[in-house]
Coordinates of C-alpha atoms and ligand atoms in Angstrom, one line a residue:
M1 CA 24.2 -48.1 42.3
T2 CA 22.2 -47.8 39.7
E3 CA 24.2 -48.7 36.1
T4 CA 23.0 -46.5 33.5
A5 CA 26.0 -46.0 31.0
R6 CA 26.0 -45.2 27.9
E7 CA 21.9 -44.0 28.0
P8 CA 21.0 -41.3 26.7
V9 CA 19.2 -38.1 28.4
L10 CA 18.5 -34.3 27.5
I11 CA 20.6 -32.1 29.7
F12 CA 18.9 -28.8 30.4
L13 CA 21.3 -27.2 31.8
F14 CA 20.5 -23.8 33.4
G15 CA 23.1 -21.0 33.2
A16 CA 23.8 -21.2 29.4
T17 CA 25.6 -18.6 29.2
G18 CA 27.2 -18.7 32.4
D19 CA 31.3 -18.5 33.2
L20 CA 31.1 -22.2 34.3
A21 CA 29.5 -23.3 31.0
R22 CA 31.8 -21.5 28.6
R23 CA 35.1 -21.9 30.8
K24 CA 33.9 -25.6 31.5
L25 CA 30.6 -27.5 31.2
Y26 CA 31.0 -27.4 26.9
S27 CA 34.4 -29.0 26.4
A28 CA 33.4 -31.0 28.8
L29 CA 30.6 -32.1 26.3
Y30 CA 33.0 -31.9 23.4
R31 CA 35.1 -34.6 25.4
L32 CA 32.0 -37.3 25.8
Y33 CA 30.3 -36.5 22.4
T34 CA 34.0 -37.5 21.1
R35 CA 33.7 -41.1 23.3
D36 CA 30.0 -41.4 21.9
Q37 CA 27.6 -40.3 24.3
E38 CA 23.3 -39.9 23.2
F39 CA 22.6 -36.3 24.1
A40 CA 20.7 -33.2 23.4
V41 CA 21.3 -30.2 25.5
I42 CA 18.7 -27.0 26.0
G43 CA 20.6 -24.0 27.6
L44 CA 19.1 -21.3 29.4
A45 CA 19.2 -18.4 30.5
R46 CA 18.0 -14.6 30.1
R47 CA 20.0 -13.5 27.6
T48 CA 18.4 -13.4 23.7
H49 CA 19.8 -15.9 22.3
T50 CA 18.7 -18.3 19.2
D51 CA 19.9 -21.3 18.5
E52 CA 22.4 -19.7 16.3
T53 CA 24.1 -17.4 18.6
Y54 CA 24.0 -19.7 20.8
R55 CA 25.8 -22.3 19.2
D56 CA 28.1 -20.1 18.1
L57 CA 29.2 -19.5 21.7
I58 CA 30.1 -22.2 22.4
N59 CA 31.6 -22.7 19.7
D60 CA 33.8 -19.5 20.6
S61 CA 34.4 -21.3 24.9
L62 CA 35.7 -25.1 22.8
P63 CA 39.7 -25.2 22.6
S64 CA 41.0 -24.7 19.4
E65 CA 41.9 -27.8 19.3
V66 CA 39.1 -29.0 18.6
G67 CA 36.9 -30.6 14.8
Q68 CA 34.0 -32.4 14.0
R69 CA 31.8 -29.2 15.8
K70 CA 28.9 -29.3 13.8
H71 CA 27.3 -32.5 14.5
F72 CA 28.3 -31.5 18.2
L73 CA 26.8 -27.9 17.8
E74 CA 23.8 -29.6 17.0
R75 CA 21.6 -31.1 19.5
F76 CA 21.8 -28.0 21.3
Y77 CA 19.2 -25.7 21.5
Y78 CA 18.5 -22.8 23.6
R79 CA 15.5 -21.0 25.5
R80 CA 15.2 -18.1 27.2
L81 CA 14.7 -18.6 30.5
D82 CA 14.0 -16.1 34.4
I83 CA 14.1 -18.3 37.4
T84 CA 12.1 -15.8 38.7
R85 CA 9.0 -16.3 36.3
P86 CA 7.3 -19.5 36.4
E87 CA 5.5 -18.8 32.9
S88 CA 8.9 -19.5 31.2
F89 CA 8.4 -23.0 32.6
A90 CA 5.7 -23.9 31.9
S91 CA 6.8 -23.6 27.4
L92 CA 9.2 -26.1 27.6
S93 CA 7.7 -29.3 28.7
T94 CA 6.6 -30.1 24.6
F95 CA 9.6 -28.5 23.5
C96 CA 11.9 -31.1 25.9
E97 CA 9.4 -34.3 24.2
E98 CA 10.1 -33.1 20.9
L99 CA 13.7 -33.2 22.1
D100 CA 12.8 -36.3 23.4
A101 CA 11.4 -38.0 20.6
R102 CA 14.0 -36.4 18.2
Y103 CA 17.4 -38.0 19.3
H104 CA 15.5 -41.0 21.6
L105 CA 16.5 -39.8 24.6
H106 CA 14.0 -42.2 26.1
G107 CA 13.1 -39.7 29.3
N108 CA 16.2 -39.2 30.6
R109 CA 17.5 -36.1 31.9
I110 CA 19.9 -34.0 34.1
F111 CA 19.5 -30.9 35.1
Y112 CA 21.8 -28.9 35.5
L113 CA 22.1 -25.7 37.6
S114 CA 25.0 -23.8 36.9
L115 CA 23.6 -20.8 38.0
A116 CA 23.9 -18.7 41.0
P117 CA 22.6 -20.0 44.2
C118 CA 20.5 -18.3 45.6
F119 CA 18.1 -19.5 42.1
F120 CA 18.9 -23.7 43.7
A121 CA 16.2 -23.7 45.4
E122 CA 13.4 -22.0 43.5
A123 CA 15.0 -23.8 40.0
A124 CA 13.9 -27.3 42.0
K125 CA 10.2 -25.9 42.9
Q126 CA 9.5 -24.8 39.5
L127 CA 11.0 -28.0 38.0
K128 CA 8.6 -29.8 40.0
K129 CA 6.0 -27.1 39.8
S130 CA 6.0 -27.3 36.4
G131 CA 6.1 -31.3 35.3
L132 CA 9.6 -31.3 34.7
A133 CA 11.3 -33.3 36.6
E134 CA 7.7 -36.1 35.5
T135 CA 9.4 -38.3 32.9
K136 CA 8.8 -42.3 32.1
G137 CA 13.5 -41.9 32.0
W138 CA 15.7 -41.9 35.2
K139 CA 16.5 -36.9 36.2
R140 CA 19.1 -36.5 38.3
L141 CA 19.5 -32.7 39.3
V142 CA 23.6 -31.2 39.5
I143 CA 24.5 -29.2 41.5
E144 CA 26.8 -26.3 42.3
K145 CA 28.8 -25.2 45.6
P146 CA 28.4 -23.4 47.2
F147 CA 25.1 -25.9 49.0
G148 CA 24.6 -22.9 51.7
H149 CA 26.2 -20.6 53.7
N150 CA 25.9 -22.1 56.9
K151 CA 24.2 -26.0 58.0
E152 CA 21.4 -23.9 58.3
S153 CA 20.9 -22.6 55.4
S154 CA 22.1 -25.5 53.3
K155 CA 18.9 -27.6 55.4
E156 CA 17.1 -25.2 54.4
L157 CA 17.8 -25.6 50.4
N158 CA 17.9 -29.3 50.7
D159 CA 15.0 -29.4 52.0
S160 CA 13.8 -27.7 49.4
L161 CA 15.7 -29.8 46.9
L162 CA 14.1 -33.3 48.6
H163 CA 10.7 -32.0 47.9
A164 CA 11.1 -32.1 43.8
F165 CA 14.1 -35.3 44.2
N166 CA 15.6 -38.1 46.4
E167 CA 18.9 -37.7 47.7
N168 CA 19.8 -40.2 45.2
E169 CA 18.9 -37.9 42.5
I170 CA 21.2 -35.4 44.0
Y171 CA 23.7 -34.8 43.0
R172 CA 26.5 -31.9 44.8
I173 CA 29.5 -31.4 43.0
D174 CA 32.6 -31.1 43.8
H175 CA 35.0 -30.7 40.9
Y176 CA 38.1 -31.7 43.6
L177 CA 36.3 -35.3 43.7
G178 CA 36.6 -35.4 39.7
K179 CA 40.6 -35.2 39.7
E180 CA 43.4 -37.9 38.3
M181 CA 44.6 -37.4 41.4
V182 CA 42.2 -37.3 44.3
Q183 CA 40.5 -40.3 42.5
N184 CA 43.9 -41.6 43.3
I185 CA 44.3 -41.5 47.4
E186 CA 41.7 -44.1 47.6
V187 CA 43.9 -46.8 44.8
L188 CA 47.2 -45.7 47.1
R189 CA 46.2 -46.4 50.1
F190 CA 44.1 -49.1 49.7
A191 CA 45.5 -51.0 46.7
N192 CA 49.3 -50.8 48.7
P193 CA 49.4 -52.8 52.0
I194 CA 53.4 -51.2 52.1
F195 CA 51.0 -47.6 52.9
E196 CA 48.3 -49.2 54.8
A197 CA 49.9 -50.6 56.9
I198 CA 51.5 -47.6 58.3
W199 CA 48.4 -45.3 58.1
N200 CA 48.3 -44.6 61.3
R201 CA 48.9 -42.5 64.2
R202 CA 52.2 -45.1 65.2
Y203 CA 54.6 -44.1 61.4
I204 CA 52.7 -40.9 60.4
S205 CA 54.2 -37.5 61.9
N206 CA 51.4 -35.3 60.1
V207 CA 49.3 -34.6 57.0
Q208 CA 50.0 -30.5 55.3
I209 CA 47.4 -30.4 53.0
T210 CA 47.7 -26.7 50.5
L211 CA 45.1 -25.9 47.6
S212 CA 47.2 -22.0 46.9
E213 CA 46.4 -19.5 43.8
T214 CA 48.3 -17.0 42.7
L215 CA 45.1 -15.0 41.2
G216 CA 43.7 -12.4 43.3
V217 CA 39.4 -12.1 43.8
G218 CA 39.2 -10.8 39.6
D219 CA 35.8 -10.4 39.1
R220 CA 34.8 -13.0 41.6
A221 CA 34.6 -9.7 44.1
N222 CA 31.2 -9.4 45.7
Y223 CA 30.2 -12.6 45.9
Y224 CA 34.1 -13.3 47.3
D225 CA 33.6 -10.7 49.8
Q226 CA 30.7 -12.0 51.9
T227 CA 32.1 -16.2 51.8
G228 CA 35.8 -15.5 52.6
A229 CA 38.2 -18.6 51.9
L230 CA 37.0 -20.5 54.2
L231 CA 33.4 -21.3 52.9
D232 CA 34.7 -20.5 49.1
M233 CA 37.7 -23.7 49.6
V234 CA 37.8 -25.0 53.3
Q235 CA 34.0 -26.0 53.7
N236 CA 34.2 -28.3 50.0
H237 CA 37.1 -29.4 48.8
I238 CA 39.9 -29.6 51.6
M239 CA 37.3 -30.9 53.8
Q240 CA 36.5 -33.6 50.8
L241 CA 40.6 -34.1 50.3
L242 CA 41.6 -34.5 54.1
T243 CA 38.9 -37.3 54.2
L244 CA 39.8 -39.2 51.9
V245 CA 43.9 -39.4 53.5
A246 CA 41.9 -40.3 56.7
M247 CA 38.8 -41.9 56.0
E248 CA 38.9 -46.3 56.7
P249 CA 39.2 -48.0 53.9
P250 CA 35.5 -49.2 52.8
V251 CA 34.1 -52.6 53.5
R252 CA 33.6 -52.4 49.4
L253 CA 34.3 -49.4 46.9
E254 CA 30.6 -49.1 46.3
T255 CA 29.1 -45.5 46.5
N256 CA 27.3 -44.9 50.0
D257 CA 30.0 -47.4 51.1
V258 CA 32.5 -45.5 50.1
R259 CA 30.1 -42.0 51.6
Y260 CA 29.9 -43.6 55.0
E261 CA 34.2 -44.4 55.7
K262 CA 34.3 -40.2 54.8
V263 CA 31.4 -38.9 57.0
K264 CA 32.8 -41.2 59.9
V265 CA 36.0 -38.7 59.5
L266 CA 34.4 -35.6 59.4
K267 CA 32.4 -36.4 62.7
A268 CA 35.6 -37.2 64.8
V269 CA 37.2 -34.0 63.1
R270 CA 37.4 -32.1 66.3
P271 CA 35.0 -28.7 65.8
M272 CA 36.7 -25.3 67.3
N273 CA 35.7 -23.2 70.2
I274 CA 36.8 -20.2 71.7
H275 CA 39.5 -21.6 73.3
N276 CA 41.0 -23.4 70.9
V277 CA 40.3 -21.6 67.7
T278 CA 42.8 -18.7 67.8
E279 CA 45.5 -21.4 68.8
Q280 CA 44.3 -23.8 65.6
I281 CA 43.6 -21.6 63.0
V282 CA 44.8 -18.4 61.2
R283 CA 42.5 -15.8 59.2
G284 CA 45.0 -13.7 56.8
Q285 CA 44.4 -11.6 53.6
Y286 CA 46.9 -10.3 50.8
S287 CA 48.1 -6.8 50.6
R288 CA 49.8 -5.5 48.6
G289 CA 52.6 -7.4 47.4
I290 CA 54.7 -8.4 44.4
D291 CA 54.7 -11.4 41.8
A292 CA 57.4 -13.7 40.5
N293 CA 57.5 -11.9 37.2
R294 CA 58.8 -8.6 40.4
E295 CA 55.2 -7.3 39.0
R296 CA 53.4 -5.7 41.5
L297 CA 50.7 -6.5 43.4
R298 CA 47.5 -4.8 45.0
G299 CA 46.3 -5.9 48.0
Y300 CA 43.1 -7.0 48.8
L301 CA 41.0 -3.9 49.9
D302 CA 42.2 -1.7 46.8
E303 CA 40.2 -4.5 45.3
N304 CA 37.4 -2.9 42.9
N305 CA 34.6 -4.0 44.1
I306 CA 36.0 -4.3 48.1
R307 CA 34.5 -2.7 51.4
S308 CA 37.6 -0.9 52.4
D309 CA 37.1 -2.1 55.9
S310 CA 36.2 -5.2 55.1
E311 CA 37.2 -8.1 57.2
T312 CA 37.3 -11.1 54.9
E313 CA 40.4 -13.5 54.8
T314 CA 41.7 -15.1 51.4
F315 CA 43.8 -17.0 53.3
V316 CA 43.7 -19.7 56.4
A317 CA 45.5 -22.4 58.0
A318 CA 45.0 -24.7 59.7
Q319 CA 45.7 -27.6 62.5
F320 CA 43.0 -29.8 62.6
M321 CA 42.5 -33.0 65.3
I322 CA 40.6 -35.8 64.3
D323 CA 39.7 -38.3 67.4
N324 CA 39.5 -41.7 66.3
Y325 CA 41.4 -44.1 67.3
R326 CA 43.9 -44.4 63.7
W327 CA 44.8 -39.8 64.1
Q328 CA 44.5 -39.4 67.5
G329 CA 47.5 -37.1 67.8
V330 CA 48.5 -36.9 63.9
P331 CA 47.6 -33.0 63.5
F332 CA 46.2 -32.2 59.9
Y333 CA 47.5 -28.7 58.4
I334 CA 45.4 -27.4 56.0
R335 CA 46.4 -24.1 53.5
T336 CA 44.6 -22.2 51.4
G337 CA 44.7 -18.9 49.7
K338 CA 44.7 -16.1 47.2
R339 CA 47.6 -14.0 45.3
M340 CA 50.3 -16.6 47.1
S341 CA 53.4 -16.9 45.1
E342 CA 52.5 -20.6 43.6
K343 CA 49.2 -22.1 42.6
A344 CA 49.3 -25.9 43.2
T345 CA 47.2 -28.6 45.1
Q346 CA 49.3 -31.1 46.9
I347 CA 49.3 -33.2 49.8
V348 CA 52.4 -33.9 51.6
I349 CA 52.6 -37.6 54.3
Q350 CA 55.0 -36.7 56.4
F351 CA 56.1 -40.5 58.8
K352 CA 57.6 -40.2 61.9
K353 CA 61.5 -39.6 62.7
L354 CA 63.7 -43.0 63.3
P355 CA 64.2 -43.5 66.8
K356 CA 67.3 -42.7 68.2
N357 CA 70.0 -45.4 65.8
P358 CA 73.6 -46.7 66.6
Y359 CA 73.8 -46.7 62.8
F360 CA 73.1 -43.8 62.2
H361 CA 75.7 -40.9 64.4
N362 CA 73.3 -37.8 63.7
V363 CA 70.2 -39.0 63.3
N364 CA 68.9 -35.4 63.2
H365 CA 70.2 -34.9 59.8
V366 CA 68.9 -37.9 58.0
G367 CA 64.8 -36.0 56.9
P368 CA 62.2 -38.0 57.4
N369 CA 60.0 -39.9 55.0
L370 CA 57.3 -37.4 52.8
L371 CA 54.8 -39.6 50.5
V372 CA 53.6 -36.1 48.4
I373 CA 50.6 -36.0 46.3
Y374 CA 50.8 -33.6 43.5
I375 CA 47.0 -32.9 42.7
S376 CA 47.4 -29.9 40.4
P377 CA 49.0 -28.6 38.3
D378 CA 51.6 -31.9 37.9
E379 CA 50.0 -34.9 38.5
G380 CA 52.0 -37.6 40.3
L381 CA 52.7 -39.0 43.6
S382 CA 55.9 -38.6 45.3
L383 CA 58.0 -40.3 47.9
K384 CA 61.3 -39.2 49.5
L385 CA 63.4 -41.7 50.7
N386 CA 67.6 -41.5 52.6
V387 CA 70.2 -43.3 51.0
K388 CA 73.6 -43.3 51.8
E389 CA 75.8 -40.8 49.6
T390 CA 78.3 -42.1 47.4
G391 CA 81.8 -42.6 48.7
E392 CA 83.2 -42.4 52.0
T393 CA 81.5 -39.8 53.3
G394 CA 79.0 -42.0 55.3
N395 CA 76.9 -39.2 54.8
T396 CA 73.2 -40.2 53.8
I397 CA 71.1 -37.9 50.9
P398 CA 67.4 -37.8 50.5
I399 CA 66.7 -38.8 46.9
S400 CA 63.4 -39.1 45.7
M401 CA 61.1 -41.7 43.8
K402 CA 58.6 -40.2 41.7
F403 CA 55.4 -41.4 39.0
R404 CA 54.2 -38.7 37.2
N405 CA 51.0 -39.7 34.4
N406 CA 52.1 -39.4 31.4
A407 CA 51.9 -36.7 29.1
L408 CA 50.0 -38.6 26.3
A409 CA 47.9 -39.8 29.4
M410 CA 47.1 -37.0 30.5
E411 CA 45.7 -35.1 26.7
N412 CA 43.4 -37.9 26.4
M413 CA 42.5 -37.9 30.5
Q414 CA 39.0 -37.3 31.2
D415 CA 38.9 -33.4 32.5
A416 CA 37.0 -33.2 36.3
Y417 CA 33.7 -31.9 34.8
E418 CA 33.4 -34.6 32.1
R419 CA 34.5 -37.2 34.4
L420 CA 31.5 -36.1 36.4
I421 CA 29.5 -35.3 34.0
A422 CA 29.3 -39.3 32.7
D423 CA 29.9 -40.5 36.4
C424 CA 26.6 -39.1 36.7
I425 CA 24.2 -40.1 33.5
K426 CA 26.1 -44.0 35.0
G427 CA 24.1 -42.8 38.1
D428 CA 27.0 -43.5 40.2
S429 CA 27.3 -40.5 43.0
T430 CA 30.2 -41.5 44.7
N431 CA 32.3 -38.7 43.6
F432 CA 29.9 -36.9 44.5
T433 CA 29.4 -34.9 47.9
R434 CA 26.1 -37.0 50.7
W435 CA 24.2 -34.9 52.7
D436 CA 25.8 -35.8 55.5
E437 CA 28.7 -35.4 54.0
V438 CA 27.5 -31.8 53.6
A439 CA 26.1 -31.3 57.1
Y440 CA 28.9 -32.6 59.4
S441 CA 31.0 -30.2 56.7
W442 CA 28.8 -27.7 57.5
E443 CA 29.2 -28.5 61.8
I444 CA 32.9 -27.7 61.6
V445 CA 32.8 -24.6 59.7
D446 CA 30.0 -22.6 61.9
S447 CA 32.4 -23.7 64.6
I448 CA 34.9 -21.6 63.9
V449 CA 33.1 -18.6 61.8
D450 CA 31.2 -18.7 65.4
S451 CA 34.7 -18.4 67.2
W452 CA 36.3 -15.8 65.0
K453 CA 33.2 -13.5 65.3
K454 CA 32.7 -14.0 69.4
R455 CA 36.4 -13.8 70.0
H456 CA 36.4 -11.0 67.5
V457 CA 39.4 -12.7 66.2
P458 CA 40.7 -10.1 63.0
V459 CA 42.8 -11.0 59.3
D460 CA 46.7 -11.4 59.1
Y461 CA 48.1 -9.5 56.8
Y462 CA 50.5 -11.1 54.4
E463 CA 52.1 -10.3 51.0
A464 CA 50.6 -10.7 48.3
G465 CA 52.8 -13.5 46.5
S466 CA 54.3 -14.8 49.7
M467 CA 52.9 -18.1 50.8
G468 CA 50.8 -16.5 53.6
P469 CA 50.9 -14.9 57.3
V470 CA 54.0 -16.2 59.7
S471 CA 51.8 -16.4 61.7
A472 CA 50.7 -19.9 59.4
D473 CA 54.4 -20.5 60.2
E474 CA 54.1 -20.3 64.0
L475 CA 51.1 -22.7 63.8
L476 CA 53.7 -25.1 63.1
E477 CA 56.5 -24.3 64.5
K478 CA 54.6 -25.0 68.3
N479 CA 54.5 -28.7 67.1
G480 CA 58.2 -28.8 66.3
H481 CA 56.9 -29.1 62.2
H482 CA 57.0 -26.5 59.2
W483 CA 55.6 -26.4 56.2
W484 CA 57.2 -28.4 53.8
P485 CA 57.8 -26.2 50.5
L486 CA 55.7 -26.8 47.5
M487 CA 56.7 -29.1 45.7
H488 CA 57.7 -30.3 41.6
M489 CA 57.9 -33.5 39.9
E490 CA 61.1 -32.3 37.9
Ligands
NAP501 P1 27.4 -16.3 36.2 O1 29.0 -16.0 35.2 O2 27.5 -15.4 37.1 O3 25.9 -17.1 35.6 C1 25.4 -17.1 35.6 C2 24.1 -18.0 35.1 O4 22.9 -17.7 35.2 C3 24.0 -17.4 33.2 O5 23.9 -17.5 32.3 C4 23.0 -16.4 34.1 O6 22.5 -15.8 32.4 C5 22.1 -16.5 34.7 N1 21.0 -15.8 35.3 C6 21.1 -15.5 36.9 N2 20.0 -15.1 37.1 C7 19.8 -15.3 35.9 C8 18.1 -15.6 36.4 N3 16.6 -15.5 37.3 N4 17.6 -16.6 36.0 C9 18.1 -18.1 34.7 N5 19.4 -17.2 34.5 C10 19.7 -16.4 35.4 O7 28.5 -17.4 36.9 P2 29.1 -19.1 37.1 O8 30.7 -18.6 37.1 O9 28.8 -19.4 35.9 O10 28.5 -20.2 38.1 C11 27.7 -20.7 38.2 C12 27.5 -21.9 39.5 O11 28.6 -21.8 39.0 C13 27.3 -20.6 40.7 O12 26.6 -21.9 41.5 C14 29.0 -20.7 41.1 O13 29.4 -21.4 42.8 C15 28.9 -22.3 40.6 N6 31.0 -22.0 40.0 C16 31.9 -22.2 39.1 C17 33.0 -21.7 38.5 C18 33.1 -20.8 38.1 O14 35.2 -20.8 37.7 N7 32.9 -20.8 37.1 C19 33.5 -22.6 39.7 C20 32.7 -23.8 40.7 C21 31.7 -23.4 41.1 P3 21.7 -14.5 31.9 O15 22.7 -13.1 32.9 O16 21.7 -14.1 30.7 O17 20.8 -14.7 32.4

């Protein structure tokens, strides 16, 4: 890792007028600014803006409680640029040198591509061609998801980026890796011998990863209908969570050591084939339903801009098996979907049951120990244990020991994008995905897509506002398991 903490930088923000920039990136940059990060930003997109109207747009995207806006906004500049018109790049050179000198940025440059993926390769090509990627300082390319739509296209994209940037200059964002409790998984596992000692097939019965959304497809219909839940959520976020739970302890907590261990997990995930795909994966699509407030919800096929015969999955549940010494035989269940009853990201580690034990007349009434990692919206941990019920009944009752990130700490806590941009400025790519991680996770997903196609696997419908199709429950029931209901810190 090249440590360049607190170095000033010029950020080229491609897609400066877009949803991601307005909802996440400007407030992340504001928080970095309040932490004394020196930077200037050139916002780039096709729409017409002056520096002033661009600053108004940023101002409107900041949360209302934000103070000291004036000095912050003054470091933002807007230039019109169309990725498909190479001449728009040429005019940037002089301007960026001017900003370099004005803000003493030492030629350090981040090119943040908050653009539709079809523009990633062209943007990198034009950055090289125009000479903008030639600088006396360091340069880094931040790239949003999705990184390709299968292994082949992701390799093509990667090859084209490598013409302009080295692998260690490419920061592939998976914003889940910037989340507080996701970063806590490694600490929980590797700083607590009591967990590491039992973190294996001898003591763990199964692992359940849920990433549920209540929203429907909304205004992302065009993108989503061609993508689906498998590519949108499983290939990236879910695979990343799975690797963090399953990886071996790295030799050092350094970028390449951590990434190396994550890749080993992906290599060990058993690929799907036409024989196991229907037994181990469920494809779902929401139909009409009602939400928690008893409001009616449209089915996916009734959503705007969705083909009336669309077979795109809005839900996936799967059982992954990891063929290595630590995890042989332990199912990793994952589920993700839109229009589910609750929005949450959490991981449940279910420990094995007691063996027959003379101290308990009815072992079946003693529930399993559960370690729950709450990633969002709650952030914390809970550990479910059995204790004696007070009095003389002789019964056991479950209790939960909880740790919750406290409200004050959470208010001051960096959000995922802020943390990841700060890491990028420092040159720390640990929490970004390396090319081989992307490639292996595409191999897994490609094996599923391929088998679905060959077997013509249809979608199973589930009511909007539910936790998915019945087949997702059956997936676990055949192994004697069940989904734990989403849990809460309160
Ligand atoms: P968006 O709202 O559609 O914004 C796209 C941006 O690209 C706009 O600023 C648009 O501005 C600009 N643009 C479009 N065509 C262009 C061209 N030919 N040349 C230059 N600029 C062009 O998309 P988004 O939601 O912000 O997403 C951006 C990226 O982040 C995507 O890769 C997406 O998958 C990823 N992402 C988004 C979210 C999210 O919550 N939004 C979350 C995770 C990842 P003009 O129309 O003015 O050119």
